[in-house]
Amino acid sequence: MVENKKKTTIVLFSGEYDKAMAAYIIANGAAAYDHEVTIFHTFWGLNALRKEEMVPVKKGLMEKLFGKMMPRGADKMGLSNMNYLGMGPKMIKSVIKKHQAMTLPQLVEMAQELDVKMIACTMTMDLLGLQKEELLEGIDYGGVAAYIGDAEEGNINLFI
């Protein structure tokens, strides 16, 4: 008897806290329902995988500028709406704390514990000047083919 494994794949393109949070809530929920889950982080979605601390790596001028302009880590990402010069993220984090919900960094950590496959897009890393040392431990690296390989067998495929 052949068992068909349920698969969920997510392309995380957005670098906004609330959208990344939604992606990780869905990913963790699918993993809890025994799905194999892949999140392919590309462009601004890579910020969810950045380490919060500064990592000394050699970069050119353009890569240094991108690195300074992008949020360092999931907790530093802005909101898609109601950002209000940084007040929006503080407000939503206050509401999350009040309701004892999980923060985005906690959701990322949970995804790693649930064996969610997190892929960092290497083409985007090259474009933005991000290096493996600047990203979280335990993630995978690949291009579009890595995502397509999982997505073509997916039961649920999302773009966030």
PDB file of C-alpha atoms in Angstrom:
ATOM      1  CA  MET A   1       0.000   0.000   0.000  1.00  0.00           C
ATOM      2  CA  VAL A   2       1.449   3.359  -1.072  1.00  0.00           C
ATOM      3  CA  GLU A   3       0.842   6.250   1.272  1.00  0.00           C
ATOM      4  CA  ASN A   4       0.442   9.652  -0.382  1.00  0.00           C
ATOM      5  CA  LYS A   5       2.195  12.265   1.688  1.00  0.00           C
ATOM      6  CA  LYS A   6       0.418  15.602   1.918  1.00  0.00           C
ATOM      7  CA  LYS A   7       2.626  18.516   0.907  1.00  0.00           C
ATOM      8  CA  THR A   8       2.288  22.246   1.407  1.00  0.00           C
ATOM      9  CA  THR A   9       4.621  24.745  -0.230  1.00  0.00           C
ATOM     10  CA  ILE A  10       4.814  28.472   0.362  1.00  0.00           C
ATOM     11  CA  VAL A  11       6.748  31.141  -1.496  1.00  0.00           C
ATOM     12  CA  LEU A  12       7.504  33.895   1.011  1.00  0.00           C
ATOM     13  CA  PHE A  13       8.235  36.963  -1.113  1.00  0.00           C
ATOM     14  CA  SER A  14       7.057  39.597   1.358  1.00  0.00           C
ATOM     15  CA  GLY A  15       9.327  41.140   3.954  1.00  0.00           C
ATOM     16  CA  GLU A  16       6.456  42.381   6.072  1.00  0.00           C
ATOM     17  CA  TYR A  17       5.948  41.092   9.598  1.00  0.00           C
ATOM     18  CA  ASP A  18       2.249  40.301   9.325  1.00  0.00           C
ATOM     19  CA  LYS A  19       2.541  38.504   5.978  1.00  0.00           C
ATOM     20  CA  ALA A  20       5.549  36.484   7.130  1.00  0.00           C
ATOM     21  CA  MET A  21       3.651  35.673  10.324  1.00  0.00           C
ATOM     22  CA  ALA A  22       0.715  34.373   8.259  1.00  0.00           C
ATOM     23  CA  ALA A  23       3.078  32.224   6.176  1.00  0.00           C
ATOM     24  CA  TYR A  24       4.610  30.685   9.280  1.00  0.00           C
ATOM     25  CA  ILE A  25       1.259  30.137  11.008  1.00  0.00           C
ATOM     26  CA  ILE A  26       0.030  28.263   7.922  1.00  0.00           C
ATOM     27  CA  ALA A  27       3.319  26.331   7.649  1.00  0.00           C
ATOM     28  CA  ASN A  28       3.251  25.267  11.303  1.00  0.00           C
ATOM     29  CA  GLY A  29      -0.426  24.343  11.081  1.00  0.00           C
ATOM     30  CA  ALA A  30       0.184  22.235   7.980  1.00  0.00           C
ATOM     31  CA  ALA A  31       3.175  20.540   9.647  1.00  0.00           C
ATOM     32  CA  ALA A  32       0.996  19.787  12.678  1.00  0.00           C
ATOM     33  CA  TYR A  33      -1.463  18.125  10.264  1.00  0.00           C
ATOM     34  CA  ASP A  34       1.372  15.878   9.069  1.00  0.00           C
ATOM     35  CA  HIS A  35       2.134  17.747   5.845  1.00  0.00           C
ATOM     36  CA  GLU A  36       5.637  17.978   4.461  1.00  0.00           C
ATOM     37  CA  VAL A  37       6.083  21.756   4.346  1.00  0.00           C
ATOM     38  CA  THR A  38       8.490  23.893   2.322  1.00  0.00           C
ATOM     39  CA  ILE A  39       8.852  27.661   2.602  1.00  0.00           C
ATOM     40  CA  PHE A  40      10.869  29.172  -0.234  1.00  0.00           C
ATOM     41  CA  HIS A  41      12.175  32.570   0.936  1.00  0.00           C
ATOM     42  CA  THR A  42      12.929  34.952  -1.891  1.00  0.00           C
ATOM     43  CA  PHE A  43      13.615  38.687  -2.163  1.00  0.00           C
ATOM     44  CA  TRP A  44      12.299  40.486   0.940  1.00  0.00           C
ATOM     45  CA  GLY A  45      11.088  37.216   2.480  1.00  0.00           C
ATOM     46  CA  LEU A  46      14.749  36.395   3.116  1.00  0.00           C
ATOM     47  CA  ASN A  47      14.690  38.943   5.949  1.00  0.00           C
ATOM     48  CA  ALA A  48      12.747  36.421   8.055  1.00  0.00           C
ATOM     49  CA  LEU A  49      15.855  34.220   7.926  1.00  0.00           C
ATOM     50  CA  ARG A  50      18.430  36.892   8.748  1.00  0.00           C
ATOM     51  CA  LYS A  51      20.248  36.690  12.041  1.00  0.00           C
ATOM     52  CA  GLU A  52      19.537  39.636  14.317  1.00  0.00           C
ATOM     53  CA  GLU A  53      23.177  40.212  15.191  1.00  0.00           C
ATOM     54  CA  MET A  54      25.597  41.730  12.751  1.00  0.00           C
ATOM     55  CA  VAL A  55      27.855  39.133  11.145  1.00  0.00           C
ATOM     56  CA  PRO A  56      31.223  40.349   9.866  1.00  0.00           C
ATOM     57  CA  VAL A  57      31.386  39.391   6.182  1.00  0.00           C
ATOM     58  CA  LYS A  58      33.212  41.010   3.286  1.00  0.00           C
ATOM     59  CA  LYS A  59      30.879  42.921   0.953  1.00  0.00           C
ATOM     60  CA  GLY A  60      30.978  45.477  -1.798  1.00  0.00           C
ATOM     61  CA  LEU A  61      29.356  48.910  -1.518  1.00  0.00           C
ATOM     62  CA  MET A  62      25.970  47.923  -3.013  1.00  0.00           C
ATOM     63  CA  GLU A  63      25.727  44.796  -0.842  1.00  0.00           C
ATOM     64  CA  LYS A  64      26.562  46.856   2.261  1.00  0.00           C
ATOM     65  CA  LEU A  65      23.796  49.336   1.371  1.00  0.00           C
ATOM     66  CA  PHE A  66      21.219  46.574   0.897  1.00  0.00           C
ATOM     67  CA  GLY A  67      22.306  45.037   4.196  1.00  0.00           C
ATOM     68  CA  LYS A  68      21.829  48.321   6.046  1.00  0.00           C
ATOM     69  CA  MET A  69      18.442  49.076   4.455  1.00  0.00           C
ATOM     70  CA  MET A  70      16.904  45.655   5.078  1.00  0.00           C
ATOM     71  CA  PRO A  71      15.643  44.596   8.507  1.00  0.00           C
ATOM     72  CA  ARG A  72      17.993  42.282  10.351  1.00  0.00           C
ATOM     73  CA  GLY A  73      15.833  39.375  11.489  1.00  0.00           C
ATOM     74  CA  ALA A  74      12.172  38.503  11.679  1.00  0.00           C
ATOM     75  CA  ASP A  75      11.502  40.728  14.672  1.00  0.00           C
ATOM     76  CA  LYS A  76      12.639  43.887  12.853  1.00  0.00           C
ATOM     77  CA  MET A  77      10.279  43.595   9.878  1.00  0.00           C
ATOM     78  CA  GLY A  78       7.633  46.306   9.352  1.00  0.00           C
ATOM     79  CA  LEU A  79       3.905  45.846   8.831  1.00  0.00           C
ATOM     80  CA  SER A  80       2.207  45.784   5.439  1.00  0.00           C
ATOM     81  CA  ASN A  81      -0.420  48.267   6.636  1.00  0.00           C
ATOM     82  CA  MET A  82      -0.480  50.714   9.510  1.00  0.00           C
ATOM     83  CA  ASN A  83       3.305  50.809   9.883  1.00  0.00           C
ATOM     84  CA  TYR A  84       3.110  54.447  11.048  1.00  0.00           C
ATOM     85  CA  LEU A  85       6.851  55.143  11.140  1.00  0.00           C
ATOM     86  CA  GLY A  86       7.509  52.036  13.200  1.00  0.00           C
ATOM     87  CA  MET A  87       4.649  52.444  15.691  1.00  0.00           C
ATOM     88  CA  GLY A  88       2.525  49.764  13.980  1.00  0.00           C
ATOM     89  CA  PRO A  89       4.937  46.910  14.695  1.00  0.00           C
ATOM     90  CA  LYS A  90       5.199  48.000  18.342  1.00  0.00           C
ATOM     91  CA  MET A  91       1.399  48.046  18.594  1.00  0.00           C
ATOM     92  CA  ILE A  92       0.918  44.616  17.006  1.00  0.00           C
ATOM     93  CA  LYS A  93       3.669  43.105  19.181  1.00  0.00           C
ATOM     94  CA  SER A  94       1.914  44.547  22.230  1.00  0.00           C
ATOM     95  CA  VAL A  95      -1.355  42.915  21.144  1.00  0.00           C
ATOM     96  CA  ILE A  96       0.461  39.625  20.474  1.00  0.00           C
ATOM     97  CA  LYS A  97       1.956  39.731  23.979  1.00  0.00           C
ATOM     98  CA  LYS A  98      -1.383  40.650  25.566  1.00  0.00           C
ATOM     99  CA  HIS A  99      -3.067  37.650  23.938  1.00  0.00           C
ATOM    100  CA  GLN A 100      -0.081  35.387  24.646  1.00  0.00           C
ATOM    101  CA  ALA A 101       0.250  34.573  20.957  1.00  0.00           C
ATOM    102  CA  MET A 102       3.526  33.581  19.367  1.00  0.00           C
ATOM    103  CA  THR A 103       5.779  36.209  17.831  1.00  0.00           C
ATOM    104  CA  LEU A 104       7.235  35.806  14.352  1.00  0.00           C
ATOM    105  CA  PRO A 105      10.673  34.749  15.683  1.00  0.00           C
ATOM    106  CA  GLN A 106       8.947  32.115  17.838  1.00  0.00           C
ATOM    107  CA  LEU A 107       6.978  30.881  14.816  1.00  0.00           C
ATOM    108  CA  VAL A 108      10.196  30.581  12.803  1.00  0.00           C
ATOM    109  CA  GLU A 109      11.774  28.602  15.640  1.00  0.00           C
ATOM    110  CA  MET A 110       8.711  26.358  15.866  1.00  0.00           C
ATOM    111  CA  ALA A 111       8.865  25.720  12.114  1.00  0.00           C
ATOM    112  CA  GLN A 112      12.449  24.529  12.514  1.00  0.00           C
ATOM    113  CA  GLU A 113      11.386  22.223  15.362  1.00  0.00           C
ATOM    114  CA  LEU A 114       8.569  20.824  13.178  1.00  0.00           C
ATOM    115  CA  ASP A 115      11.064  20.127  10.356  1.00  0.00           C
ATOM    116  CA  VAL A 116       9.561  22.676   7.984  1.00  0.00           C
ATOM    117  CA  LYS A 117      11.982  22.885   5.074  1.00  0.00           C
ATOM    118  CA  MET A 118      13.138  26.483   4.810  1.00  0.00           C
ATOM    119  CA  ILE A 119      14.894  27.319   1.564  1.00  0.00           C
ATOM    120  CA  ALA A 120      16.792  30.572   1.011  1.00  0.00           C
ATOM    121  CA  CYS A 121      16.797  31.574  -2.665  1.00  0.00           C
ATOM    122  CA  THR A 122      20.449  31.675  -3.693  1.00  0.00           C
ATOM    123  CA  MET A 123      19.800  33.888  -6.723  1.00  0.00           C
ATOM    124  CA  THR A 124      18.200  36.519  -4.500  1.00  0.00           C
ATOM    125  CA  MET A 125      20.992  36.156  -1.964  1.00  0.00           C
ATOM    126  CA  ASP A 126      23.449  36.971  -4.751  1.00  0.00           C
ATOM    127  CA  LEU A 127      21.392  39.971  -5.906  1.00  0.00           C
ATOM    128  CA  LEU A 128      21.034  41.417  -2.409  1.00  0.00           C
ATOM    129  CA  GLY A 129      24.540  40.495  -1.284  1.00  0.00           C
ATOM    130  CA  LEU A 130      23.418  38.192   1.534  1.00  0.00           C
ATOM    131  CA  GLN A 131      25.789  35.445   2.598  1.00  0.00           C
ATOM    132  CA  LYS A 132      25.043  32.136   4.327  1.00  0.00           C
ATOM    133  CA  GLU A 133      26.772  33.333   7.498  1.00  0.00           C
ATOM    134  CA  GLU A 134      24.137  36.066   7.845  1.00  0.00           C
ATOM    135  CA  LEU A 135      21.218  33.627   7.833  1.00  0.00           C
ATOM    136  CA  LEU A 136      19.875  31.231  10.453  1.00  0.00           C
ATOM    137  CA  GLU A 137      21.467  27.847  11.000  1.00  0.00           C
ATOM    138  CA  GLY A 138      19.735  24.715   9.729  1.00  0.00           C
ATOM    139  CA  ILE A 139      18.148  26.107   6.571  1.00  0.00           C
ATOM    140  CA  ASP A 140      18.525  24.913   2.980  1.00  0.00           C
ATOM    141  CA  TYR A 141      19.789  26.877   0.004  1.00  0.00           C
ATOM    142  CA  GLY A 142      18.617  26.573  -3.576  1.00  0.00           C
ATOM    143  CA  GLY A 143      17.124  28.162  -6.621  1.00  0.00           C
ATOM    144  CA  VAL A 144      13.721  27.983  -8.209  1.00  0.00           C
ATOM    145  CA  ALA A 145      14.249  24.331  -9.137  1.00  0.00           C
ATOM    146  CA  ALA A 146      14.435  23.450  -5.425  1.00  0.00           C
ATOM    147  CA  TYR A 147      11.033  25.025  -4.867  1.00  0.00           C
ATOM    148  CA  ILE A 148       9.454  23.644  -8.055  1.00  0.00           C
ATOM    149  CA  GLY A 149      10.616  20.141  -7.131  1.00  0.00           C
ATOM    150  CA  ASP A 150       8.542  20.357  -3.942  1.00  0.00           C
ATOM    151  CA  ALA A 151       5.679  22.427  -5.361  1.00  0.00           C
ATOM    152  CA  GLU A 152       4.877  20.109  -8.262  1.00  0.00           C
ATOM    153  CA  GLU A 153       3.986  17.428  -5.738  1.00  0.00           C
ATOM    154  CA  GLY A 154       2.226  19.870  -3.433  1.00  0.00           C
ATOM    155  CA  ASN A 155      -1.404  19.633  -2.429  1.00  0.00           C
ATOM    156  CA  ILE A 156      -1.373  23.260  -1.310  1.00  0.00           C
ATOM    157  CA  ASN A 157       0.833  25.927  -2.916  1.00  0.00           C
ATOM    158  CA  LEU A 158       0.767  29.517  -1.666  1.00  0.00           C
ATOM    159  CA  PHE A 159       2.477  32.762  -2.653  1.00  0.00           C
ATOM    160  CA  ILE A 160       2.728  35.312   0.151  1.00  0.00           C
TER     161      ILE A 160
END
